Amino acid sequence: MRDTRESRLLLVLLVAIAFALITVDIRGGEQSPLQGARQAAAAAFGPVETGVASVVDPVGNAVDAVRDSDGRHSRIAQLERDNAALKAKLGSSDRDHVRAGELDKMLKTAGAGQYAIKGAQVIAIGAAQGFSWTVTIDAGSKDGIARDMTVLNGDGLVGRVTTVGKDTATVLLAIDPDFTVGTRMEKTNEIGFANGQGGGPLRVQLLNGKANVKKGDRMVTFGSSEGKPFVPGVPVGTITHVGSANGDLTRTVQVKPFAGFSRLDVVGVVVQPPRDNPRDTVLPPKPAKPKPTPTVTVTAKPKPSPSGARS
């Protein structure tokens, strides 16, 4: 169609008619004279619309799925991050729980011996002084730490302080070959000297070559003058092997330390010795021996033969 004056007038007329029909349809509502025509158009074009929708909807659904997939990936990534953070928090909580248990045990040990202690944490293994078995703790002179102070934990004797800095100190462990501490046997009071053997059991020489000792007996520190380098009564260990008595002036025994030197964490430095010797009171109570289970033997008796039975 050419763009002439007549065509433009026709277009304006058609638009005016369309607006008029829309107005009539809207005002008429369900009673609109165009309701029949609208229903006929719906019947004619409805299948086409449905077909088009069936083609277009999967595409739209796919787009939505991709969009939702991105959202799910984001949520999964966030959940994974939250899960990792929770695991780290739980791990930290577990470590704190274990450390709190060690601290509580150490405070009970210090309380039993009436030791005034300064708590510290092991922060390094080994030292520049050349000792074979040492640890560094995070307490120093500013915390009241000085040379030749006893170091313990909740299990027993750990060692003694050898070098002190402002913020840290070096502890010579009881298992070091250069370590020596006076010991006293539980109950019998037999005296000896314990030496480290580099990670194995302690070697203790009892001054009495005829001392009556046996496997399972325990010993504590004998103590030093004014509590340095060792305060009395700190649990040392349990005898695991007793050397034969050959008439020597001394007798050698092997002792398993109470402290676990491969897992040291929280320790206490005794900054003030007890007023009185605690002797054996710091030793943990011995586990009760299990009671033997009584055995009952049941003997089956033959049943009597029925009355009147014939042989």
CSV table of C-alpha atoms in Angstrom, one decimal:
chain,number,residue,atom,x,y,z
A,1,MET,CA,0.0,0.0,0.0
A,2,ARG,CA,1.3,3.4,-1.0
A,3,ASP,CA,1.8,6.0,1.6
A,4,THR,CA,-1.0,8.4,0.4
A,5,ARG,CA,-3.4,10.6,2.1
A,6,GLU,CA,-6.2,8.1,1.7
A,7,SER,CA,-4.1,5.3,3.3
A,8,ARG,CA,-3.3,7.5,6.3
A,9,LEU,CA,-6.9,8.4,6.7
A,10,LEU,CA,-7.8,4.7,6.6
A,11,LEU,CA,-5.2,3.9,9.3
A,12,VAL,CA,-6.5,6.6,11.6
A,13,LEU,CA,-10.0,5.3,11.0
A,14,LEU,CA,-9.0,1.8,11.9
A,15,VAL,CA,-7.3,2.9,15.1
A,16,ALA,CA,-10.3,4.9,16.1
A,17,ILE,CA,-12.6,1.9,15.5
A,18,ALA,CA,-10.2,-0.3,17.5
A,19,PHE,CA,-10.2,2.0,20.5
A,20,ALA,CA,-14.0,2.2,20.3
A,21,LEU,CA,-14.3,-1.6,20.3
A,22,ILE,CA,-11.9,-1.8,23.3
A,23,THR,CA,-14.0,0.8,25.2
A,24,VAL,CA,-17.3,-1.0,24.5
A,25,ASP,CA,-15.7,-4.4,25.5
A,26,ILE,CA,-14.3,-3.1,28.8
A,27,ARG,CA,-17.6,-1.4,29.7
A,28,GLY,CA,-19.7,-4.4,28.8
A,29,GLY,CA,-17.7,-6.8,30.9
A,30,GLU,CA,-19.2,-10.3,30.6
A,31,GLN,CA,-22.2,-8.8,28.7
A,32,SER,CA,-20.0,-7.3,26.1
A,33,PRO,CA,-21.3,-7.7,22.5
A,34,LEU,CA,-17.7,-8.8,21.6
A,35,GLN,CA,-17.7,-11.7,24.1
A,36,GLY,CA,-18.7,-14.2,21.4
A,37,ALA,CA,-16.0,-13.0,19.0
A,38,ARG,CA,-13.4,-13.2,21.8
A,39,GLN,CA,-14.4,-16.8,22.6
A,40,ALA,CA,-14.3,-17.7,18.9
A,41,ALA,CA,-10.8,-16.2,18.7
A,42,ALA,CA,-9.7,-18.1,21.8
A,43,ALA,CA,-11.0,-21.3,20.3
A,44,ALA,CA,-9.2,-20.7,17.0
A,45,PHE,CA,-5.9,-19.5,18.4
A,46,GLY,CA,-5.8,-21.5,21.7
A,47,PRO,CA,-4.2,-24.6,20.3
A,48,VAL,CA,-1.6,-22.5,18.6
A,49,GLU,CA,-0.8,-20.7,21.8
A,50,THR,CA,-0.6,-24.0,23.7
A,51,GLY,CA,1.8,-25.4,21.1
A,52,VAL,CA,4.0,-22.4,21.2
A,53,ALA,CA,4.0,-22.5,25.0
A,54,SER,CA,5.0,-26.2,24.9
A,55,VAL,CA,8.0,-25.2,22.8
A,56,VAL,CA,8.9,-22.1,24.7
A,57,ASP,CA,8.4,-23.3,28.3
A,58,PRO,CA,11.2,-25.9,28.2
A,59,VAL,CA,13.5,-23.2,27.1
A,60,GLY,CA,12.3,-20.9,29.9
A,61,ASN,CA,12.5,-23.8,32.3
A,62,ALA,CA,16.1,-24.5,31.2
A,63,VAL,CA,17.0,-20.9,31.7
A,64,ASP,CA,15.4,-21.0,35.2
A,65,ALA,CA,17.2,-24.3,35.9
A,66,VAL,CA,20.5,-22.8,35.0
A,67,ARG,CA,19.7,-19.7,37.1
A,68,ASP,CA,18.7,-22.0,40.0
A,69,SER,CA,21.7,-24.2,39.4
A,70,ASP,CA,23.9,-21.2,39.8
A,71,GLY,CA,22.1,-20.3,43.0
A,72,ARG,CA,22.4,-23.9,44.2
A,73,HIS,CA,26.1,-23.9,43.5
A,74,SER,CA,26.5,-20.7,45.4
A,75,ARG,CA,24.5,-22.1,48.3
A,76,ILE,CA,26.6,-25.3,48.3
A,77,ALA,CA,29.8,-23.4,48.2
A,78,GLN,CA,28.6,-21.3,51.2
A,79,LEU,CA,27.5,-24.4,53.0
A,80,GLU,CA,30.9,-26.0,52.4
A,81,ARG,CA,32.6,-22.8,53.8
A,82,ASP,CA,30.3,-22.9,56.8
A,83,ASN,CA,31.0,-26.6,57.3
A,84,ALA,CA,34.8,-26.0,57.2
A,85,ALA,CA,34.5,-23.1,59.6
A,86,LEU,CA,32.4,-25.3,61.9
A,87,LYS,CA,34.9,-28.1,61.8
A,88,ALA,CA,37.7,-25.7,62.6
A,89,LYS,CA,35.7,-24.3,65.5
A,90,LEU,CA,34.9,-27.8,66.8
A,91,GLY,CA,38.5,-28.8,66.5
A,92,SER,CA,39.5,-25.7,68.4
A,93,SER,CA,36.9,-26.4,71.0
A,94,ASP,CA,38.2,-30.0,71.3
A,95,ARG,CA,41.7,-28.7,71.8
A,96,ASP,CA,40.5,-26.2,74.4
A,97,HIS,CA,38.6,-28.9,76.1
A,98,VAL,CA,41.7,-31.1,76.4
A,99,ARG,CA,43.8,-28.2,77.5
A,100,ALA,CA,41.3,-27.3,80.1
A,101,GLY,CA,41.4,-30.9,81.4
A,102,GLU,CA,45.2,-30.8,81.6
A,103,LEU,CA,45.1,-27.5,83.5
A,104,ASP,CA,42.5,-28.7,85.9
A,105,LYS,CA,44.5,-31.9,86.6
A,106,MET,CA,47.7,-29.8,87.1
A,107,LEU,CA,46.0,-27.5,89.5
A,108,LYS,CA,44.7,-30.5,91.6
A,109,THR,CA,48.3,-31.8,91.7
A,110,ALA,CA,49.7,-28.5,92.8
A,111,GLY,CA,46.9,-28.2,95.4
A,112,ALA,CA,47.7,-31.6,96.8
A,113,GLY,CA,51.3,-30.7,97.3
A,114,GLN,CA,50.6,-27.0,98.3
A,115,TYR,CA,52.9,-25.8,95.5
A,116,ALA,CA,52.5,-22.2,94.3
A,117,ILE,CA,52.8,-22.5,90.5
A,118,LYS,CA,52.9,-20.4,87.4
A,119,GLY,CA,51.1,-22.0,84.5
A,120,ALA,CA,52.8,-22.0,81.1
A,121,GLN,CA,52.5,-23.6,77.7
A,122,VAL,CA,55.2,-25.5,75.8
A,123,ILE,CA,55.9,-23.6,72.6
A,124,ALA,CA,59.0,-25.3,71.2
A,125,ILE,CA,61.1,-28.4,71.5
A,126,GLY,CA,64.9,-28.2,71.8
A,127,ALA,CA,67.0,-25.2,72.6
A,128,ALA,CA,70.2,-23.5,71.4
A,129,GLN,CA,72.1,-24.6,74.5
A,130,GLY,CA,72.8,-28.0,73.0
A,131,PHE,CA,70.7,-30.1,75.4
A,132,SER,CA,69.2,-33.2,73.9
A,133,TRP,CA,65.9,-33.1,75.7
A,134,THR,CA,64.5,-29.6,76.4
A,135,VAL,CA,61.4,-27.6,75.8
A,136,THR,CA,60.7,-23.9,75.7
A,137,ILE,CA,57.8,-22.4,77.7
A,138,ASP,CA,56.0,-19.1,77.2
A,139,ALA,CA,56.8,-17.7,80.7
A,140,GLY,CA,60.0,-15.9,81.7
A,141,SER,CA,61.5,-13.6,84.3
A,142,LYS,CA,58.6,-11.1,84.0
A,143,ASP,CA,56.3,-13.9,85.2
A,144,GLY,CA,58.5,-14.7,88.2
A,145,ILE,CA,60.4,-17.6,86.6
A,146,ALA,CA,64.0,-18.2,87.7
A,147,ARG,CA,66.7,-20.8,87.2
A,148,ASP,CA,66.5,-24.1,89.1
A,149,MET,CA,62.7,-24.1,89.6
A,150,THR,CA,60.8,-27.4,89.5
A,151,VAL,CA,58.5,-28.0,86.5
A,152,LEU,CA,55.5,-30.4,86.7
A,153,ASN,CA,52.2,-31.1,85.1
A,154,GLY,CA,49.1,-33.0,86.1
A,155,ASP,CA,50.9,-36.3,86.0
A,156,GLY,CA,54.1,-35.6,87.8
A,157,LEU,CA,57.7,-34.3,87.4
A,158,VAL,CA,58.6,-32.7,84.0
A,159,GLY,CA,62.0,-31.2,84.7
A,160,ARG,CA,63.7,-28.1,85.9
A,161,VAL,CA,64.3,-24.6,84.5
A,162,THR,CA,67.8,-24.0,83.2
A,163,THR,CA,67.7,-20.8,81.2
A,164,VAL,CA,65.4,-17.8,81.7
A,165,GLY,CA,64.6,-14.9,79.3
A,166,LYS,CA,62.2,-12.1,79.7
A,167,ASP,CA,59.2,-13.9,78.1
A,168,THR,CA,60.4,-17.5,77.8
A,169,ALA,CA,62.4,-20.1,79.6
A,170,THR,CA,64.1,-23.4,78.8
A,171,VAL,CA,63.2,-26.6,80.7
A,172,LEU,CA,65.6,-29.5,80.9
A,173,LEU,CA,63.4,-32.6,80.8
A,174,ALA,CA,63.7,-35.4,83.3
A,175,ILE,CA,64.5,-37.9,80.5
A,176,ASP,CA,67.7,-36.0,79.5
A,177,PRO,CA,70.9,-38.0,80.2
A,178,ASP,CA,72.3,-35.0,82.1
A,179,PHE,CA,69.3,-34.8,84.4
A,180,THR,CA,69.5,-36.0,88.0
A,181,VAL,CA,66.9,-35.8,90.8
A,182,GLY,CA,66.8,-37.3,94.3
A,183,THR,CA,64.0,-39.7,94.8
A,184,ARG,CA,62.2,-41.3,97.7
A,185,MET,CA,60.2,-44.6,97.6
A,186,GLU,CA,56.5,-44.6,98.6
A,187,LYS,CA,56.0,-46.0,102.1
A,188,THR,CA,59.5,-47.5,102.6
A,189,ASN,CA,61.2,-44.1,102.2
A,190,GLU,CA,64.2,-45.7,100.4
A,191,ILE,CA,66.3,-42.9,98.9
A,192,GLY,CA,67.9,-42.9,95.4
A,193,PHE,CA,69.0,-40.8,92.5
A,194,ALA,CA,67.2,-40.9,89.1
A,195,ASN,CA,68.9,-40.2,85.8
A,196,GLY,CA,67.4,-39.7,82.4
A,197,GLN,CA,68.2,-42.1,79.6
A,198,GLY,CA,67.1,-40.2,76.6
A,199,GLY,CA,63.5,-41.0,76.0
A,200,GLY,CA,63.4,-44.4,77.8
A,201,PRO,CA,62.7,-45.2,81.4
A,202,LEU,CA,64.6,-43.4,84.2
A,203,ARG,CA,67.5,-45.2,85.8
A,204,VAL,CA,67.3,-45.0,89.6
A,205,GLN,CA,70.1,-46.1,91.9
A,206,LEU,CA,68.8,-46.8,95.4
A,207,LEU,CA,71.4,-46.1,98.1
A,208,ASN,CA,70.4,-49.3,100.0
A,209,GLY,CA,71.6,-52.3,98.0
A,210,LYS,CA,69.3,-54.6,100.0
A,211,ALA,CA,66.2,-52.4,99.6
A,212,ASN,CA,63.0,-54.4,99.4
A,213,VAL,CA,61.5,-53.1,96.2
A,214,LYS,CA,59.3,-54.7,93.5
A,215,LYS,CA,57.7,-53.9,90.2
A,216,GLY,CA,54.8,-51.5,90.6
A,217,ASP,CA,56.3,-49.5,93.5
A,218,ARG,CA,56.2,-45.7,93.1
A,219,MET,CA,58.5,-42.9,94.0
A,220,VAL,CA,58.4,-39.1,94.4
A,221,THR,CA,61.1,-36.4,94.5
A,222,PHE,CA,63.2,-36.2,97.7
A,223,GLY,CA,63.4,-32.4,97.6
A,224,SER,CA,66.3,-29.9,97.7
A,225,SER,CA,67.3,-27.2,100.1
A,226,GLU,CA,64.8,-24.3,99.9
A,227,GLY,CA,63.0,-26.2,97.1
A,228,LYS,CA,65.6,-25.6,94.4
A,229,PRO,CA,66.0,-27.2,92.0
A,230,PHE,CA,63.4,-29.6,93.2
A,231,VAL,CA,60.5,-29.4,95.7
A,232,PRO,CA,59.6,-32.6,97.6
A,233,GLY,CA,56.7,-34.9,96.9
A,234,VAL,CA,56.3,-34.5,93.1
A,235,PRO,CA,55.4,-37.9,91.6
A,236,VAL,CA,58.3,-39.3,89.5
A,237,GLY,CA,57.2,-42.7,88.3
A,238,THR,CA,56.6,-46.4,88.8
A,239,ILE,CA,59.2,-49.2,88.9
A,240,THR,CA,59.1,-51.4,85.9
A,241,HIS,CA,62.2,-53.5,86.4
A,242,VAL,CA,64.3,-54.4,89.5
A,243,GLY,CA,67.9,-55.3,89.0
A,244,SER,CA,69.3,-58.3,90.9
A,245,ALA,CA,70.8,-57.7,94.3
A,246,ASN,CA,74.5,-58.9,94.1
A,247,GLY,CA,75.6,-57.6,97.4
A,248,ASP,CA,76.5,-54.2,95.9
A,249,LEU,CA,76.2,-51.0,98.0
A,250,THR,CA,73.4,-49.7,95.7
A,251,ARG,CA,70.6,-51.3,93.7
A,252,THR,CA,69.4,-50.2,90.3
A,253,VAL,CA,65.8,-50.1,89.1
A,254,GLN,CA,64.1,-48.9,86.0
A,255,VAL,CA,61.3,-46.4,86.4
A,256,LYS,CA,58.6,-45.4,84.0
A,257,PRO,CA,57.9,-41.7,84.4
A,258,PHE,CA,54.3,-40.5,85.2
A,259,ALA,CA,54.6,-37.6,82.8
A,260,GLY,CA,54.3,-38.2,79.0
A,261,PHE,CA,57.1,-36.3,77.5
A,262,SER,CA,56.0,-36.8,73.9
A,263,ARG,CA,52.7,-34.9,74.5
A,264,LEU,CA,53.7,-32.0,76.8
A,265,ASP,CA,51.4,-29.0,76.5
A,266,VAL,CA,50.4,-27.3,79.7
A,267,VAL,CA,53.0,-27.2,82.5
A,268,GLY,CA,53.4,-25.5,85.8
A,269,VAL,CA,56.6,-23.9,87.3
A,270,VAL,CA,56.8,-24.1,91.1
A,271,VAL,CA,57.6,-20.5,92.1
A,272,GLN,CA,57.2,-21.2,95.8
A,273,PRO,CA,57.9,-24.5,97.6
A,274,PRO,CA,55.4,-26.0,100.1
A,275,ARG,CA,55.7,-25.2,103.8
A,276,ASP,CA,55.6,-28.8,104.7
A,277,ASN,CA,56.8,-31.9,102.9
A,278,PRO,CA,53.7,-33.5,101.2
A,279,ARG,CA,55.5,-36.8,101.1
A,280,ASP,CA,53.2,-39.3,99.3
A,281,THR,CA,50.0,-37.3,99.3
A,282,VAL,CA,50.5,-36.0,95.7
A,283,LEU,CA,50.6,-39.6,94.3
A,284,PRO,CA,47.4,-40.5,92.6
A,285,PRO,CA,45.3,-43.3,94.3
A,286,LYS,CA,46.2,-46.7,93.1
A,287,PRO,CA,43.4,-48.4,91.0
A,288,ALA,CA,41.4,-50.9,92.9
A,289,LYS,CA,42.3,-54.5,92.2
A,290,PRO,CA,39.4,-56.3,90.4
A,291,LYS,CA,37.7,-58.8,92.6
A,292,PRO,CA,37.9,-62.4,91.5
A,293,THR,CA,34.7,-63.8,90.0
A,294,PRO,CA,33.5,-66.8,92.0
A,295,THR,CA,33.1,-69.9,90.0
A,296,VAL,CA,30.3,-72.3,90.8
A,297,THR,CA,30.4,-75.9,89.7
A,298,VAL,CA,27.1,-77.6,89.2
A,299,THR,CA,27.0,-81.4,89.3
A,300,ALA,CA,24.0,-83.0,87.5
A,301,LYS,CA,22.3,-85.7,89.6
A,302,PRO,CA,20.7,-88.7,87.9
A,303,LYS,CA,17.0,-88.7,87.9
A,304,PRO,CA,15.3,-91.5,89.9
A,305,SER,CA,13.6,-94.1,87.8
A,306,PRO,CA,9.8,-94.0,87.7
A,307,SER,CA,7.9,-95.9,90.3
A,308,GLY,CA,7.1,-99.4,89.3
A,309,ALA,CA,9.5,-99.5,86.4
A,310,ARG,CA,10.8,-102.9,85.5
A,311,SER,CA,14.3,-103.7,84.6
